[in-house]
Coordinates of C-alpha atoms and ligand atoms in Angstrom, one line a residue:
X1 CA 1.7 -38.5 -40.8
X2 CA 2.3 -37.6 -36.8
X3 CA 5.3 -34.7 -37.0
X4 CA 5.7 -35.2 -33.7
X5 CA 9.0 -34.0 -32.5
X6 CA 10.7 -34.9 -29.2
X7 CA 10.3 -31.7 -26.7
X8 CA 13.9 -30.5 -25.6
X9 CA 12.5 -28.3 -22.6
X10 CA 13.0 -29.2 -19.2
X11 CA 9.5 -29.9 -18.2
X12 CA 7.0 -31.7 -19.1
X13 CA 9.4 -34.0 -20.7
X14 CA 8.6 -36.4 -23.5
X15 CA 6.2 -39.4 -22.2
X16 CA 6.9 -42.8 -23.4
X17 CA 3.8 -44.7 -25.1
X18 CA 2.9 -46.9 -22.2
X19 CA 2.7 -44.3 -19.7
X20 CA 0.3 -42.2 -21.8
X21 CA -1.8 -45.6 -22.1
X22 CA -1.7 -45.7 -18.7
X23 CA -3.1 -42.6 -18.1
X24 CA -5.8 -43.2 -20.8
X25 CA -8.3 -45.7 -18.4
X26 CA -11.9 -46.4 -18.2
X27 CA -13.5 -44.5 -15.0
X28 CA -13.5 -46.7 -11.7
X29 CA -15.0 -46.1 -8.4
X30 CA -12.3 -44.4 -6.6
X31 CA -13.9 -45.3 -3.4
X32 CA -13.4 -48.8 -4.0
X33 CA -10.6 -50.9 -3.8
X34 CA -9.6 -50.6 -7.3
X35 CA -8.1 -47.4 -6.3
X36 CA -5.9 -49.0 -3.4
X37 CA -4.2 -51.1 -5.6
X38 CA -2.9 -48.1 -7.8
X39 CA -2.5 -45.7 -4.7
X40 CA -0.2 -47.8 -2.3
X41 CA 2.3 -49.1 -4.8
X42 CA 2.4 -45.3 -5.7
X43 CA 3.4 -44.1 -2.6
X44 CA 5.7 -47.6 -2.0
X45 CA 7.5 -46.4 -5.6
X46 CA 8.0 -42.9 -4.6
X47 CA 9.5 -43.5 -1.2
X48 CA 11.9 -45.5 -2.7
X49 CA 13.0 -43.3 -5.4
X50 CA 12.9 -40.8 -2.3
X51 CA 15.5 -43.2 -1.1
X52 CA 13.8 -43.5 2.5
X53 CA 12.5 -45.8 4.6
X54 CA 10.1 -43.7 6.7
X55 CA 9.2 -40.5 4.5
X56 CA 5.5 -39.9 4.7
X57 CA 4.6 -39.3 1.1
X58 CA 1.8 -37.0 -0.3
X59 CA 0.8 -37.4 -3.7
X60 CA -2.1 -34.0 -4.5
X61 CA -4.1 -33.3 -8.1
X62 CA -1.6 -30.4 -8.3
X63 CA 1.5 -29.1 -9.7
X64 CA 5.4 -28.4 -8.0
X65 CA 4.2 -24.9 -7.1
X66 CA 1.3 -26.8 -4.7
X67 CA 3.9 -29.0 -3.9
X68 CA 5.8 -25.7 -2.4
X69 CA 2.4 -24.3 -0.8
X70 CA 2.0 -28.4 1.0
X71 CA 5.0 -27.9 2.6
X72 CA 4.8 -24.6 3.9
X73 CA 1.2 -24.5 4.9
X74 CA 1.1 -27.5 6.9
X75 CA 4.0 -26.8 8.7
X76 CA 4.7 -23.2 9.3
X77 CA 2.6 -19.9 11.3
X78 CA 1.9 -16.2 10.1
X79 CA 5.2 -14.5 10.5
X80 CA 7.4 -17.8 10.9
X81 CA 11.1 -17.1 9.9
X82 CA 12.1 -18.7 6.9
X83 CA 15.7 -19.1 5.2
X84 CA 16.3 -19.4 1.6
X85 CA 18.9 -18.8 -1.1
X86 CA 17.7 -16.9 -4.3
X87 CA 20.0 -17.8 -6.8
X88 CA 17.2 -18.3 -9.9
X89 CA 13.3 -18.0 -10.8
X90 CA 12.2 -21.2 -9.1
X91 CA 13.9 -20.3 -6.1
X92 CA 13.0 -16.8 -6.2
X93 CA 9.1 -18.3 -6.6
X94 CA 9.2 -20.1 -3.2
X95 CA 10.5 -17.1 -1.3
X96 CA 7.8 -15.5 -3.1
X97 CA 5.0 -17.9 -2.2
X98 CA 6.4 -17.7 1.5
X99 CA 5.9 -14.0 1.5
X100 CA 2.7 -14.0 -0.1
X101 CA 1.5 -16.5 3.1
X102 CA 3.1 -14.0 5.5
X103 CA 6.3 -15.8 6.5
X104 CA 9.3 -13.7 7.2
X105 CA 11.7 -14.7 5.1
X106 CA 15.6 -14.2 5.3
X107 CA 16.9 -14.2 1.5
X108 CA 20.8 -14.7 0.5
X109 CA 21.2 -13.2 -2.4
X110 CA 23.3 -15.3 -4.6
X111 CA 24.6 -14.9 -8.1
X112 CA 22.8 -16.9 -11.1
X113 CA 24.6 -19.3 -11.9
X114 CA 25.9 -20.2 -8.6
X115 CA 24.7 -23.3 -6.2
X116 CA 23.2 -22.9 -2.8
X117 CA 25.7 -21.3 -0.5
X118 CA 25.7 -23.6 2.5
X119 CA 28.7 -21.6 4.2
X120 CA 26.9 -18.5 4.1
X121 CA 23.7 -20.6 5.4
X122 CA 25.9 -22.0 8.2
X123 CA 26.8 -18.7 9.6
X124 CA 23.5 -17.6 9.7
X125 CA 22.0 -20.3 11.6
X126 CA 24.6 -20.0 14.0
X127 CA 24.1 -16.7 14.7
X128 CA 20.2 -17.8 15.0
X129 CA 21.1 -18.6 18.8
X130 CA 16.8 -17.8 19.6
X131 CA 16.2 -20.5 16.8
X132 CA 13.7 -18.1 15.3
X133 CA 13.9 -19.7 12.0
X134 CA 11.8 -22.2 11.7
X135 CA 12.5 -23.7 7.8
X136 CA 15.7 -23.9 5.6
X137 CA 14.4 -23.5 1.0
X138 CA 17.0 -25.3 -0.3
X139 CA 16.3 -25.8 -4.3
X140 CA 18.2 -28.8 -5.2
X141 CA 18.6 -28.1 -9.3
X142 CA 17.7 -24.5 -10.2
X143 CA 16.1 -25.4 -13.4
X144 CA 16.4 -21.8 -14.7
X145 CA 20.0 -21.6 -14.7
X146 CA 21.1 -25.5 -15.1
X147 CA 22.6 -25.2 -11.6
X148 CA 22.6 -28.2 -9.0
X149 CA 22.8 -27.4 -5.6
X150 CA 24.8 -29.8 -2.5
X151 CA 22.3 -30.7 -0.1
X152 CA 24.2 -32.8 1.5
X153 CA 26.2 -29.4 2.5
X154 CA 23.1 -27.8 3.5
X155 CA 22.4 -30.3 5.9
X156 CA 26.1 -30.3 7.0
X157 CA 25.5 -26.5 7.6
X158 CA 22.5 -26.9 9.9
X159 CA 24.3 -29.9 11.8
X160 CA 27.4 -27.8 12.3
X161 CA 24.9 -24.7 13.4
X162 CA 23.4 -27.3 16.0
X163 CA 19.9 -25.7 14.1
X164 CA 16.4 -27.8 14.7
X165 CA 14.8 -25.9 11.5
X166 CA 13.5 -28.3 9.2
X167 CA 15.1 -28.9 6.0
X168 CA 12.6 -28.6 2.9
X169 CA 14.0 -29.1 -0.8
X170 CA 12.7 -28.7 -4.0
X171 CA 13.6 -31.5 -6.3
X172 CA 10.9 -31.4 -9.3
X173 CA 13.8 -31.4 -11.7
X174 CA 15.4 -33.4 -9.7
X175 CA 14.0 -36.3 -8.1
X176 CA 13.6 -39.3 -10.3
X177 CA 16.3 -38.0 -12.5
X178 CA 19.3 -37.3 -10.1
X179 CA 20.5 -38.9 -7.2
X180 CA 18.1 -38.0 -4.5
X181 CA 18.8 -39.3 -0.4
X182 CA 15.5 -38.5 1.7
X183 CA 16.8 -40.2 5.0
X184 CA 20.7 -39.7 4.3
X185 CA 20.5 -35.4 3.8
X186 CA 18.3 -35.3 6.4
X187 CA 15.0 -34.3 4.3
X188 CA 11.9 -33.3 5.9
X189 CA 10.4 -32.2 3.2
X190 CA 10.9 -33.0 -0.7
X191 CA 8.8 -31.5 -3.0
X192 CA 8.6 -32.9 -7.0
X193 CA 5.8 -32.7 -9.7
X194 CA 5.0 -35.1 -12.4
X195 CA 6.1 -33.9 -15.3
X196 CA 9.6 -33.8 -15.0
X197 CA 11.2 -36.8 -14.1
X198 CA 8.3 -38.8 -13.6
X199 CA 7.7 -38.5 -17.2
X200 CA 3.8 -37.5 -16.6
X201 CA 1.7 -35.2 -17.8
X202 CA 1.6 -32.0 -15.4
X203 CA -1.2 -32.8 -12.5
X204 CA 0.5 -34.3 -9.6
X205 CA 2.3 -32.8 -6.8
X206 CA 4.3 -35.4 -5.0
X207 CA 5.8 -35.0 -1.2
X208 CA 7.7 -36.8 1.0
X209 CA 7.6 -35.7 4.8
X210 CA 9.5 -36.2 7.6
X211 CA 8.4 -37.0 11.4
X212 CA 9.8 -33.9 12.0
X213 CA 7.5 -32.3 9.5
X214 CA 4.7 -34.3 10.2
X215 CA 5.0 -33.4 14.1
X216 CA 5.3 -29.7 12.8
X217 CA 2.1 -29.5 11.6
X218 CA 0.0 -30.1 14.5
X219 CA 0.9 -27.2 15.3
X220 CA 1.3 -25.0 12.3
X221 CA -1.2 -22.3 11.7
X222 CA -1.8 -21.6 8.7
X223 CA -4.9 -21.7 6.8
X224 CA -4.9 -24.7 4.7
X225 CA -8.0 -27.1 3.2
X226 CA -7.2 -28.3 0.0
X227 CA -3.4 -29.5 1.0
X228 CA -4.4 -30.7 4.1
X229 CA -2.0 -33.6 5.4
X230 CA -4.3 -34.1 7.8
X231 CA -7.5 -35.0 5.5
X232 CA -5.2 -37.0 3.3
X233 CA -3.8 -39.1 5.5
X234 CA -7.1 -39.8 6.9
X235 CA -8.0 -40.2 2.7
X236 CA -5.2 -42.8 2.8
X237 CA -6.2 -44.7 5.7
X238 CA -9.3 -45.9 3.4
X239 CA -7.3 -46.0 0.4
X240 CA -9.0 -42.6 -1.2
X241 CA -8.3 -39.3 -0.9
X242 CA -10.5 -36.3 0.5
X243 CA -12.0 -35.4 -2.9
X244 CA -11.5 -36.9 -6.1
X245 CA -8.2 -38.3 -7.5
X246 CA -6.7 -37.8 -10.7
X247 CA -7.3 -41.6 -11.3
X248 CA -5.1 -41.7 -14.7
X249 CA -2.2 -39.9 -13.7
X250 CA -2.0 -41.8 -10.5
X251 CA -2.0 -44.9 -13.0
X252 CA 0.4 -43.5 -14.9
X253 CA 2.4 -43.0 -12.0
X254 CA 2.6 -46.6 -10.5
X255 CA 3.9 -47.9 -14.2
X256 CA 6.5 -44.5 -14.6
X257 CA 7.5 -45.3 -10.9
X258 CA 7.6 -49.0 -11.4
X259 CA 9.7 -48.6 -15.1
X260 CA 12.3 -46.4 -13.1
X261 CA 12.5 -48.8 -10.5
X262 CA 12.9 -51.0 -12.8
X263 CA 15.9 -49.7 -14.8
X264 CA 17.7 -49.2 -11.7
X265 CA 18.4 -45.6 -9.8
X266 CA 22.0 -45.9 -10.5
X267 CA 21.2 -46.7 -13.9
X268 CA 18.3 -43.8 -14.1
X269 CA 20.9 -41.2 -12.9
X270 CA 23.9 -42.8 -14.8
X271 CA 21.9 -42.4 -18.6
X272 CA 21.3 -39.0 -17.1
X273 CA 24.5 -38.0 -16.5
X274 CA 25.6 -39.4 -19.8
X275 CA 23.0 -37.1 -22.0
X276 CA 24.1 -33.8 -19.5
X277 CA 27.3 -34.6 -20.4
X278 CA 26.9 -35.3 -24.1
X279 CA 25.5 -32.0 -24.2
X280 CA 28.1 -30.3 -22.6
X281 CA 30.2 -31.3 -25.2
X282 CA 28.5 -29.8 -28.1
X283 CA 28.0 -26.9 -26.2
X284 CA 32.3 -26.5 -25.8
X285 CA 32.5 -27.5 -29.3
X286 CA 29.8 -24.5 -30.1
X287 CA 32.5 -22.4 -28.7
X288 CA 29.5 -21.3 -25.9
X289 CA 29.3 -21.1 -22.1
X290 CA 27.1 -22.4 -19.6
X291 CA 25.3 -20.2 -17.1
X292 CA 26.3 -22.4 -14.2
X293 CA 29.2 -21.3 -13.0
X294 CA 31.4 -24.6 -12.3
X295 CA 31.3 -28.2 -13.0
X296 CA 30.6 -29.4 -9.5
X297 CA 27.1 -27.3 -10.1
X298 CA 26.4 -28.5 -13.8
X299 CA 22.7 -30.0 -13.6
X300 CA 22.0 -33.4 -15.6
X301 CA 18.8 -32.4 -16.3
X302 CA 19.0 -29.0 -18.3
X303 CA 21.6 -27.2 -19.3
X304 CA 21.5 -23.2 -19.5
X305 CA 23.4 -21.8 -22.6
X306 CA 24.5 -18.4 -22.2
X307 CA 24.6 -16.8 -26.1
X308 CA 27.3 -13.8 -27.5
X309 CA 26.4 -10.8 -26.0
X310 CA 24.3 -8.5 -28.0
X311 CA 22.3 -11.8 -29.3
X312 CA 18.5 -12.5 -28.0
X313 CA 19.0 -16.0 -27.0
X314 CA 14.6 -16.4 -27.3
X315 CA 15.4 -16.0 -31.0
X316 CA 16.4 -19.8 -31.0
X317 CA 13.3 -21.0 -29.5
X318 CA 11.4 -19.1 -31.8
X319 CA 13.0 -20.1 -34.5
X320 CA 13.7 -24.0 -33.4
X321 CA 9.4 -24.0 -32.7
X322 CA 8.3 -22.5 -36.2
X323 CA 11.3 -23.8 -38.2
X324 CA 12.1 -27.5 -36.7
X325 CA 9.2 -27.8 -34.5
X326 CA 11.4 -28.5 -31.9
X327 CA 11.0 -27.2 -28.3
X328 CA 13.9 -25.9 -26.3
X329 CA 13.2 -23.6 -23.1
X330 CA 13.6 -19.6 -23.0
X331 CA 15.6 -18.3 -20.4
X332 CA 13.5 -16.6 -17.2
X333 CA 14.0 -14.2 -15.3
X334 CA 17.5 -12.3 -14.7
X335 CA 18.5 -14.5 -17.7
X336 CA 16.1 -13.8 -20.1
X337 CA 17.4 -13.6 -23.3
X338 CA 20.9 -14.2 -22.4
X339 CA 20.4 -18.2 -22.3
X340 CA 18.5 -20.9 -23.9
X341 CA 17.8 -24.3 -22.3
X342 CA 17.8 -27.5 -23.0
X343 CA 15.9 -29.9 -20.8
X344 CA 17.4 -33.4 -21.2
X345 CA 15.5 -35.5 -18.4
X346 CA 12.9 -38.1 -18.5
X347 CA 12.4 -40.3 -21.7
X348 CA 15.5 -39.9 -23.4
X349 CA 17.8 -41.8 -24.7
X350 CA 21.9 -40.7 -26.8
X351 CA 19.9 -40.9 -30.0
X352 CA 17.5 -38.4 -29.0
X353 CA 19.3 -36.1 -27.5
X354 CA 21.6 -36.3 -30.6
X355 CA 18.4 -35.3 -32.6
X356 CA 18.5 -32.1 -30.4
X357 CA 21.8 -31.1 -30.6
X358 CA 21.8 -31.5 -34.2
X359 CA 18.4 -29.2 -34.0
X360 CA 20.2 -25.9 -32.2
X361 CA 23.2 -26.3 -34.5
X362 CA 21.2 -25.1 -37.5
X363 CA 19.1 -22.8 -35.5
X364 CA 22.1 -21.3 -34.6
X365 CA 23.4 -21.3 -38.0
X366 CA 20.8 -19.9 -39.4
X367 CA 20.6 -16.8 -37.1
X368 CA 24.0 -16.2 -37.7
X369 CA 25.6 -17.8 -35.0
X370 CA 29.4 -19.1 -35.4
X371 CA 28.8 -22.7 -35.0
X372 CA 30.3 -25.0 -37.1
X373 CA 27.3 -27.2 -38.3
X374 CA 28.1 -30.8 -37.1
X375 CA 31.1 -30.1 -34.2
X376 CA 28.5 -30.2 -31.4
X377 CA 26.7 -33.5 -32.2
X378 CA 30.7 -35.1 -33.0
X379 CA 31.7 -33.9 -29.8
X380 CA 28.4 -35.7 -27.8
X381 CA 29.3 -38.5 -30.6
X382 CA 32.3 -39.5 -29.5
X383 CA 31.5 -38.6 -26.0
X384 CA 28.5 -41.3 -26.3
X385 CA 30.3 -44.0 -28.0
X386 CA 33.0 -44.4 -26.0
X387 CA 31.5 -43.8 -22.2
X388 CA 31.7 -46.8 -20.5
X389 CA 28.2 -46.6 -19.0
X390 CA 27.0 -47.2 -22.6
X391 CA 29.7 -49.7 -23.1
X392 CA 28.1 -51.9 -20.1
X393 CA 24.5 -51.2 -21.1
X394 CA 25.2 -52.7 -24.1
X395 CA 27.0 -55.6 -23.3
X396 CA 24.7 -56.7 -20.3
Ligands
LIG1 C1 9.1 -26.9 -12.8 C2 9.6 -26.5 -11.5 C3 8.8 -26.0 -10.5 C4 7.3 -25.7 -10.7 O1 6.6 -26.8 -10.9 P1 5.1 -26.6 -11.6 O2 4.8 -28.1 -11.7 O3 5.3 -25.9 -12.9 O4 4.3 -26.0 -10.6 C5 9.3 -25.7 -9.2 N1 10.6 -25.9 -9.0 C6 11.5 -26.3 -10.0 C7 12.9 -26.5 -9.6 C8 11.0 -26.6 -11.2 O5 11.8 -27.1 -12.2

């Protein structure tokens, strides 16, 4: 008997059964044309869920964070100006990573809990008359707080500013999940992983780039080998890559990227939006508060729960894990042990996240929590049978 639980953190998400076949192969010759046939659909799949026509996309053995040091290393010079918004941990670990490579970096402080501030942005780039800065970090869903950030705005903000920096945004618990628009924001860089929305195993770092990136790095100068566009696209060009691909994942990849192609963007985003809002519910009915400030910022892919204060919200994780064996996410950072998360992206379905919401309601309970066994999963109940995206599914 497998007790096999679903994972309720937001990353790596649950992975259906035919993607982890599809990972499982026999070893082929990546330097034959096997490896072509699962590369180019790959990098056809992403581009559309990119939703661009042009975007040069990079797929590394690698995680989001090498994602974050692709973009900035291939495009940007010791002591380049950087702008970026620090308003939660993933945010606050790019500006991080840009210091650490010796960029300067201009940081907006912004509350937790609070999206991207693309007013605040605005009048910073048009005071930028020298065009010393060179890059714009937007984070599009600040997986720490449950906070989704306008890009659109961003790129609004840099129009407005009449501001050439490029526009780089990290969407690893994002893309694939929520709506995502390469070409129409005016990306020239998106950075995701695989095991988020792509319902992978962690291993891949996926990238989409501009022209404007691409033309950016021949003449950025800083040191890179291993994440070298460069060497891959030459890789590419002979359907390989410089070393040695992650042949399974990249398997896995072309069938999660063909299944989500399959179901339909809209449709991908829509059961997204339905779980997140499920969720949000129970969470009212809990009588508890989101750590994202607004509605217009609510993530559909995790929500942050702030807990009573005085409570160590890490005590329902604990507990869930040993009790339930069930996996929700600790808060990080400025919010640790104010909030616990729950991831609801990738493979799920109403039923499952049902299974989750049912699973914090005794945690709570049992640590003493005023939560009314039951009123969370009634709320995301009725919530689920009446929305009319489900209604549709159905019937179709
Ligand atoms: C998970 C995550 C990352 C880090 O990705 P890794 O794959 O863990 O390196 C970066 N940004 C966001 C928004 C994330 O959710």
């Amino acid at each position: 008997m497998s007790f096999q639980n679903p994972v309720f953190i937001p990353g790596p998400t649950n992975m259906p059964e035919e993607i982890r076949k599809a990972c499982y192969m026999p070893t082929i010759d990546h330097r034959s044309p096997v490896f072509g046939k699962i590369l180019n659909p790959c990098l056809d799949n992403v581009r559309k869920i990119l939703k661009s026509d042009t975007a040069r996309i990079f797929i590394y053995p690698s995680t989001g964070t090498g994602g974050w040091e692709t973009a900035i290393s291939n495009t940007l010079s010791p002591g380049d100006k950087v702008l970026a918004a620090r308003n939660g941990m993933f945010s606050h670990r790019w500006i991080d990573m840009c210091q650490r490579h010796g960029l300067d970096v201009q940081i907006v402080e912004t509350t937790w809990g609070e999206g991207l501030p693309a007013d605040r942005y605005e009048e910073i780039l048009t005071a930028d008359t020298g065009h010393q800065i060179k890059v714009v970090l937007a984070t599009h869903n600040e997986t720490a707080t449950g906070v989704k950030s306008d890009i659109a705005a961003v790129r609004r903000a840099l129009d407005a500013a009449k501001h050439p920096a490029l526009l780089f945004v990290d969407g690893v618990s994002s893309i694939a999940s929520m709506d995502f628009r390469f070409d129409e924001w005016g990306v020239d860089i998106a950075v995701t992983g695989s095991q988020k929305g792509f319902m992978l195993p962690a291993g891949l770092a996926i990238l989409g780039f501009s022209d404007k990136a691409i033309a950016a790095s021949k003449t950025a100068k800083l040191p890179r080998t291993f994440f070298d566009i460069d060497d891959m696209t030459k890789g590419y060009a002979n359907n390989a890559f410089p070393y040695t691909p992650p042949v399974g994942l990249m398997n896995g990849l072309k069938l999660a990227t063909d299944m989500l192609l399959e179901e339909g963007l809209e449709n991908v985003f829509a059961r997204h939006h339905r779980i997140a809002e499920g969720v949000r519910r129970a969470v009212d009915a809990w009588g508890l508060k989101l750590c994202a400030a607004r509605p217009d910022v609510y993530s559909d892919t995790v929500s942050a729960i702030r807990t009573p204060e005085g409570f160590n919200a890490t005590e329902i994780v604990t507990h869930a894990a040993s009790k339930y064996g069930v996996a929700f996410g600790v808060g990080l950072g400025e919010v640790a042990g104010k909030v616990f998360r729950i991831g609801h992206l990738g493979m799920l379905t109403d039923v499952l996240a049902l299974s989750g919401i049912a699973t914090a309601e005794m945690v709570m309970a049992d640590l003493g929590l005023k939560v009314k066994l039951g009123s969370g999963v009634a709320a995301a109940q009725d919530y689920y049978r009446n929305d009319a995206n489900a209604v549709k599914k159905a019937a179709a």
